[in-house]
PDB file of C-alpha atoms in Angstrom:
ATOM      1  CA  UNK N   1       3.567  92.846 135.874  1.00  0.00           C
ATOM      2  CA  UNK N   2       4.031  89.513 134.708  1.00  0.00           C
ATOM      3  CA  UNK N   3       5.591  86.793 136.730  1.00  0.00           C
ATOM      4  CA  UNK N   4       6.254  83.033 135.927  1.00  0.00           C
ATOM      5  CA  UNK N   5       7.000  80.647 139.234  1.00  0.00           C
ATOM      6  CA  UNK N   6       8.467  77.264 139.930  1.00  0.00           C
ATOM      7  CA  UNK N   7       8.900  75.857 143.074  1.00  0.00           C
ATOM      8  CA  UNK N   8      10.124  72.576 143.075  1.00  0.00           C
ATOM      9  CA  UNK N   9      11.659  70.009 145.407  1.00  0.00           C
ATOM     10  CA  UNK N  10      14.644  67.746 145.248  1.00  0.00           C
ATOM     11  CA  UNK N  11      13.867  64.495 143.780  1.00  0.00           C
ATOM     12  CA  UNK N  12      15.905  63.464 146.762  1.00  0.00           C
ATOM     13  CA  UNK N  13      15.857  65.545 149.774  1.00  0.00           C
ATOM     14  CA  UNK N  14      18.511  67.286 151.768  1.00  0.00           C
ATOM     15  CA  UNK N  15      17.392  66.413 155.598  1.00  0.00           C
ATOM     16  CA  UNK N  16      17.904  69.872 157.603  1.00  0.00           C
ATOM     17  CA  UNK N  17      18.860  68.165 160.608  1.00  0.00           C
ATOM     18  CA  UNK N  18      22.196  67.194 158.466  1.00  0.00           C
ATOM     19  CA  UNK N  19      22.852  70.605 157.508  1.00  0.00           C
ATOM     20  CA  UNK N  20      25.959  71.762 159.037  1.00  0.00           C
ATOM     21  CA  UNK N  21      28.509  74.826 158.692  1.00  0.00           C
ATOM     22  CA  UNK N  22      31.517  73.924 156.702  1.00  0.00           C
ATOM     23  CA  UNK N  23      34.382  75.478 154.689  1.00  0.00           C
ATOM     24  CA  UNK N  24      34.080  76.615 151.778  1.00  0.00           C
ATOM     25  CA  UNK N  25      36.740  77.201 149.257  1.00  0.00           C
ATOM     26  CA  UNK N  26      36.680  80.277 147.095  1.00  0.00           C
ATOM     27  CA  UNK N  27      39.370  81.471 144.441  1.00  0.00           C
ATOM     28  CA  UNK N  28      42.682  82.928 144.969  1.00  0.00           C
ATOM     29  CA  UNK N  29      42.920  81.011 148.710  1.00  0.00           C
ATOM     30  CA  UNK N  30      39.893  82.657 149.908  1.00  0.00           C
ATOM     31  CA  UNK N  31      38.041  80.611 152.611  1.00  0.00           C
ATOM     32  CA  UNK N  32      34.471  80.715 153.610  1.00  0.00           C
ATOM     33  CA  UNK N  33      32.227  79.346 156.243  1.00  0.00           C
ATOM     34  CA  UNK N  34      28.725  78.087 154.911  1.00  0.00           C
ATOM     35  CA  UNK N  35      26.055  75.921 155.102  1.00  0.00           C
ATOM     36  CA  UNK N  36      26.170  72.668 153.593  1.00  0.00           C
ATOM     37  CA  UNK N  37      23.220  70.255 152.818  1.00  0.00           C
ATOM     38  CA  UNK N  38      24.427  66.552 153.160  1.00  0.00           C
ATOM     39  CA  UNK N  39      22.622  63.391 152.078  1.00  0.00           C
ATOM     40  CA  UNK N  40      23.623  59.876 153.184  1.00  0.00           C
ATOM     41  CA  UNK N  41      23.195  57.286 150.298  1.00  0.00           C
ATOM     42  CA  UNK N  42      21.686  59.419 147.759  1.00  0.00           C
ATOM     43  CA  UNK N  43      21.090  57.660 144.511  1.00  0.00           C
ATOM     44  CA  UNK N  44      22.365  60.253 141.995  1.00  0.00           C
ATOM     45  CA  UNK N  45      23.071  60.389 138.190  1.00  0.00           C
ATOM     46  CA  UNK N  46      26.978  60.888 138.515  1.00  0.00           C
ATOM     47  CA  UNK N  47      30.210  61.125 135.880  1.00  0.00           C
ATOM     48  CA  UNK N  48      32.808  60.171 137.911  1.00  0.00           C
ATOM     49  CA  UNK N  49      36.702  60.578 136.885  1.00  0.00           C
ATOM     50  CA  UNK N  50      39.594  58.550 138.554  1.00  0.00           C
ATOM     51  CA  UNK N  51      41.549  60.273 141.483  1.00  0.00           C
ATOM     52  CA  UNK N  52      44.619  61.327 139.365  1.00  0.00           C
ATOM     53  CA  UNK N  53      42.926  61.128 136.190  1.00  0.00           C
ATOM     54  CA  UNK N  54      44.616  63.171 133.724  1.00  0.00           C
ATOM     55  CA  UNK N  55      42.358  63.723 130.918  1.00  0.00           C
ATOM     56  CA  UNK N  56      41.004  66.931 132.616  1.00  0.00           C
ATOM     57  CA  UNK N  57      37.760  65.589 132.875  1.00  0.00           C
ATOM     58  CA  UNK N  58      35.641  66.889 136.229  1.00  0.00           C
ATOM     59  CA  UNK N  59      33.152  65.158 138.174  1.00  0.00           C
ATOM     60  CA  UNK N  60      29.775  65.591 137.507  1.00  0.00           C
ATOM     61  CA  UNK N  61      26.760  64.986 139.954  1.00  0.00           C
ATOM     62  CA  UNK N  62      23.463  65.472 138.621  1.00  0.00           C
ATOM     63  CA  UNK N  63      20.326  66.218 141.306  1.00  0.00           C
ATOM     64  CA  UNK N  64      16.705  65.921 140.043  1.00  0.00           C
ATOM     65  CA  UNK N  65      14.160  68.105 140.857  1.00  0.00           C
ATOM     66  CA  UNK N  66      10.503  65.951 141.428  1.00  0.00           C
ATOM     67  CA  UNK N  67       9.757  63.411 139.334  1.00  0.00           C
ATOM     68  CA  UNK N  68      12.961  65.437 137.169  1.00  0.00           C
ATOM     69  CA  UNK N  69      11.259  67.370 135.134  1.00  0.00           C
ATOM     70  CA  UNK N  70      14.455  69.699 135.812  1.00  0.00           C
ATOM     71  CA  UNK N  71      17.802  68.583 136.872  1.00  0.00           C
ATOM     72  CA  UNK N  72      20.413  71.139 138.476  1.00  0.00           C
ATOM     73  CA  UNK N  73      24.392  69.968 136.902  1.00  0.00           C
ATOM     74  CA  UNK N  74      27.260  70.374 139.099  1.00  0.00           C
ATOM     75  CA  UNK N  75      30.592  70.017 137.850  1.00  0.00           C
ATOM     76  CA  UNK N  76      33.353  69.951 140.140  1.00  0.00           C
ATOM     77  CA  UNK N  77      36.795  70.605 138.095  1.00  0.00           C
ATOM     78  CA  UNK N  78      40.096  68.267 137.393  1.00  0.00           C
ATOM     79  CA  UNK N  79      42.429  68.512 139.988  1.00  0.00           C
ATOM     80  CA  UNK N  80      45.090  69.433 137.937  1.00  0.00           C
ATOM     81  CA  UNK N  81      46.648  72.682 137.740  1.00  0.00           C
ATOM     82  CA  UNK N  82      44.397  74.261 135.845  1.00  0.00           C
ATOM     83  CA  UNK N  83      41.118  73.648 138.223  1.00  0.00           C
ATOM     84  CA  UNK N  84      38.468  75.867 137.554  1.00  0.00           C
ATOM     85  CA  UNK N  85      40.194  78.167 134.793  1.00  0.00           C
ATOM     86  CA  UNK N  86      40.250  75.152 132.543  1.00  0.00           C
ATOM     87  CA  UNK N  87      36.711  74.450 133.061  1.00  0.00           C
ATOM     88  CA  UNK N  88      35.202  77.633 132.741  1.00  0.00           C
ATOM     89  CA  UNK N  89      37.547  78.442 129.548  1.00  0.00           C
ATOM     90  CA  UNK N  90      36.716  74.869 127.688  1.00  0.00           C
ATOM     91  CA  UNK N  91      33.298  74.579 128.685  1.00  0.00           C
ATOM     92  CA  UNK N  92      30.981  73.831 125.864  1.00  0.00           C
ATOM     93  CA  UNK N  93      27.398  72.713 125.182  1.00  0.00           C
ATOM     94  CA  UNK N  94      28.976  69.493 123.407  1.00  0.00           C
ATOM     95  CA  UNK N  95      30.947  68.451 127.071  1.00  0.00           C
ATOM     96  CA  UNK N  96      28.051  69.041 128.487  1.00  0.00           C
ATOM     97  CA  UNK N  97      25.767  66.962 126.473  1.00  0.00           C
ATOM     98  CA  UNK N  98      28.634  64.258 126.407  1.00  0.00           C
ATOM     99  CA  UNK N  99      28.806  64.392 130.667  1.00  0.00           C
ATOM    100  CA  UNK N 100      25.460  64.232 130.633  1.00  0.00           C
ATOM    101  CA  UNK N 101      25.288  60.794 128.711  1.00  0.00           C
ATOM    102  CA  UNK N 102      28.004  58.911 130.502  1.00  0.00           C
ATOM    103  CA  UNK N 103      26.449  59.670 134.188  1.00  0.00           C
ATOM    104  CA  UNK N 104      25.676  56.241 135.428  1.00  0.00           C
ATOM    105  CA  UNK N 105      23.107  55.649 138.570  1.00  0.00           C
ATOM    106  CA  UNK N 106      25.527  55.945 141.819  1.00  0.00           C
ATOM    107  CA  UNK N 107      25.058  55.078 145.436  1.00  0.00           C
ATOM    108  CA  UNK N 108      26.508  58.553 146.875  1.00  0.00           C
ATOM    109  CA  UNK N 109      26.938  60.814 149.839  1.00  0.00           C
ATOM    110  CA  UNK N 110      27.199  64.202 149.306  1.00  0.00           C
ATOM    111  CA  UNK N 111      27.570  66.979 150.793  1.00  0.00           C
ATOM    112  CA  UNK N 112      27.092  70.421 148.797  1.00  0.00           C
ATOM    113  CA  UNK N 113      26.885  74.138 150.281  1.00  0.00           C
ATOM    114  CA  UNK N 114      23.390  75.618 150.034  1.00  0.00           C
ATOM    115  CA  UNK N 115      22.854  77.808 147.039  1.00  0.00           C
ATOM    116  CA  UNK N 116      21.287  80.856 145.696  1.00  0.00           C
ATOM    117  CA  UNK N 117      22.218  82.814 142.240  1.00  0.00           C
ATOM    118  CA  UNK N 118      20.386  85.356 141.054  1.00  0.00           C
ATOM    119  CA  UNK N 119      20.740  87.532 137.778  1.00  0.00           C
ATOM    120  CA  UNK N 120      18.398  90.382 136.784  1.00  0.00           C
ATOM    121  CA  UNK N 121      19.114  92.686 133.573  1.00  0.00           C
ATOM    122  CA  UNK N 122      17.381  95.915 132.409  1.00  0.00           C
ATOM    123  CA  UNK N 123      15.159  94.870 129.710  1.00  0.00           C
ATOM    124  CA  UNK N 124      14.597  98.638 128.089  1.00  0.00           C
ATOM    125  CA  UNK N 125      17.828  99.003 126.258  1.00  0.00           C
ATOM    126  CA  UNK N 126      16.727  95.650 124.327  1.00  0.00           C
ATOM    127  CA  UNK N 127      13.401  96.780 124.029  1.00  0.00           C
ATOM    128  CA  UNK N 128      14.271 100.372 122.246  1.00  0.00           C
ATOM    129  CA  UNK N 129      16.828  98.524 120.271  1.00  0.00           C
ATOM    130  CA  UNK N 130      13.947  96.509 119.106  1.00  0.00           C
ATOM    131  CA  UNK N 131      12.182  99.775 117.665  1.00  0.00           C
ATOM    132  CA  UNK N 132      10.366  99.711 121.482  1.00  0.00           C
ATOM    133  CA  UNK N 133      10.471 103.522 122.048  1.00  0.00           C
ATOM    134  CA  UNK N 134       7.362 105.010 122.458  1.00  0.00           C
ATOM    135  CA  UNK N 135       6.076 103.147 125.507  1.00  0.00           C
ATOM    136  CA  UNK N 136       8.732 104.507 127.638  1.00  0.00           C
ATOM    137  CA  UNK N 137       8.138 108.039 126.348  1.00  0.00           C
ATOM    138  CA  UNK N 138       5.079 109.637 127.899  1.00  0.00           C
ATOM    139  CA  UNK N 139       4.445 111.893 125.245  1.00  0.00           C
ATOM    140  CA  UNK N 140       4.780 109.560 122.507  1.00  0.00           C
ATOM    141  CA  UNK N 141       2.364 106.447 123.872  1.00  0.00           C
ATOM    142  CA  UNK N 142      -1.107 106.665 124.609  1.00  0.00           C
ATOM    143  CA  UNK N 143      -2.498 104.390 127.539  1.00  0.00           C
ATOM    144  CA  UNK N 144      -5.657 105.866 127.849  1.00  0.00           C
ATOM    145  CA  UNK N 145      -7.491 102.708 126.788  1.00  0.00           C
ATOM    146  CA  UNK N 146      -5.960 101.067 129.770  1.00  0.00           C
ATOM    147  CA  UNK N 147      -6.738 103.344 132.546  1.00  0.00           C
ATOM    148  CA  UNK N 148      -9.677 105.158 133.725  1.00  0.00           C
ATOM    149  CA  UNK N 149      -7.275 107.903 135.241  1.00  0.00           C
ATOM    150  CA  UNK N 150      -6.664 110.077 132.445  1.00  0.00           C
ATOM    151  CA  UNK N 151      -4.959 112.886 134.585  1.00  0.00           C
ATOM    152  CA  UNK N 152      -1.365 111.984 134.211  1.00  0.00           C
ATOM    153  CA  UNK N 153       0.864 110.292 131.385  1.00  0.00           C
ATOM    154  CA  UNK N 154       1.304 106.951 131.658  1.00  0.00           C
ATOM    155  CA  UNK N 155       4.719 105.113 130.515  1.00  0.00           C
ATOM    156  CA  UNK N 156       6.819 102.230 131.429  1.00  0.00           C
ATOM    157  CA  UNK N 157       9.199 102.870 134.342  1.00  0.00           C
ATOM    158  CA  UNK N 158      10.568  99.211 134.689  1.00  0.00           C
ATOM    159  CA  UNK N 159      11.104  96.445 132.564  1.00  0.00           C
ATOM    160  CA  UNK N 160      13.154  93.988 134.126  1.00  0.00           C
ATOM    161  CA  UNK N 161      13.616  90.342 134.016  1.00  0.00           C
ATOM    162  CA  UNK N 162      14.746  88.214 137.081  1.00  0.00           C
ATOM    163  CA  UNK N 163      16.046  84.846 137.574  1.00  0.00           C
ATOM    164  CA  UNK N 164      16.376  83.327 140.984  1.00  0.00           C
ATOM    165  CA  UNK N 165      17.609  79.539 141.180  1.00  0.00           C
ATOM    166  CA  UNK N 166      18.262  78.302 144.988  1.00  0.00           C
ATOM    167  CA  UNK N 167      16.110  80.069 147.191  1.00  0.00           C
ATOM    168  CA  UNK N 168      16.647  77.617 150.097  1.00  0.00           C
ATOM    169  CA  UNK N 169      13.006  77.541 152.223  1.00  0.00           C
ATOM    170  CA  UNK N 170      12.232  74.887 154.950  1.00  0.00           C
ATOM    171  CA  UNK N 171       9.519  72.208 153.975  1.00  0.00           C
ATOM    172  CA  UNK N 172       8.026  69.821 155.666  1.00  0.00           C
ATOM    173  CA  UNK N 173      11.991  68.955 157.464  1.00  0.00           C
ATOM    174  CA  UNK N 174      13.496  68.947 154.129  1.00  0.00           C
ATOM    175  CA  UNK N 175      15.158  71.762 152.312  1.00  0.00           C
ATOM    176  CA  UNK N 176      13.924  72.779 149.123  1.00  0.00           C
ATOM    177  CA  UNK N 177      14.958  74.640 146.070  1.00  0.00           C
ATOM    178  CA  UNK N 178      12.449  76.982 144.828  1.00  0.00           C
ATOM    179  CA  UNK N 179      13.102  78.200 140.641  1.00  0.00           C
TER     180      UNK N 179
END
């Protein structure tokens, strides 16, 4: 097992006594009630369009993570009729990178709903397709050198990687994002 950690707090922190239920509002009309973090007068790295701006271009509010050495992106889309669909279908590494640059220093309260993703994919697939094979074969790999119980074959069972960005935790009266 190998496993790489980061836990890191905002450069700014949400206050849980301001964290309140609100709607949330999904695709295709759906509604949701979650938790939001707010934070009163936030000074955040921000890209922000016109109300009725046409050129398509979302907001952008960037939040630091200490001293940011990371920084999370969110992007809210246009409000024109495309939304989201437009976003996600144009979105490129250049937009990015040119959001990115024009964020300015902003005097801000936000308020955004607390956050977990996680992804996880099968890593042996991609390892056999590397020419892998043997090590998940127990006739074919040899482990001996790495156990003193000889008794059984040995051969990998799981080999999996796992992202988690968002676990929310409680610290010190301020939430927390741990990577």
């Amino acid at each position: 097992m190998n496993v790489i950690d980061f836990s890191g707090q905002w450069e700014i922190p949400f206050s849980v006594s301001d964290t309140n239920s609100g709607i949330f509002y999904c695709p295709n009309d759906v509604e949701k009630t979650v938790k939001f973090m707010k934070n009163d007068y936030a000074i955040l790295r921000a890209f922000l369009t016109n109300p009725g701006d046409e050129t398509g271009d979302p907001e952008v509010i960037i939040l630091d993570v200490e001293e940011r050495k990371f920084s999370v992106m969110l992007i809210l889309p246009s409000k024109n009729t495309e939304g989201i669909n437009s976003l996600e279908r144009d979105l490129t590494i250049e937009k990015l990178l040119f959001w990115r640059e024009k964020c300015s220093v902003e005097l801000l309260s936000i308020s955004i709903p607390k956050f977990r993703i996680a992804y996880g994919v099968d890593l042996i697939p991609r390892a056999k397709a590397m020419g892998l094979q043997e090590m998940f074969q127990p006739s074919e790999i040899n482990f001996s050198d790495m156990f003193e119980d000889d008794r059984r074959p040995k051969q990998v069972d799981l080999f999996r990687q796992e992202v988690v960005l968002g676990k929310i935790i409680g610290v010190g009266g301020t939430d927390s994002t741990s990577f």
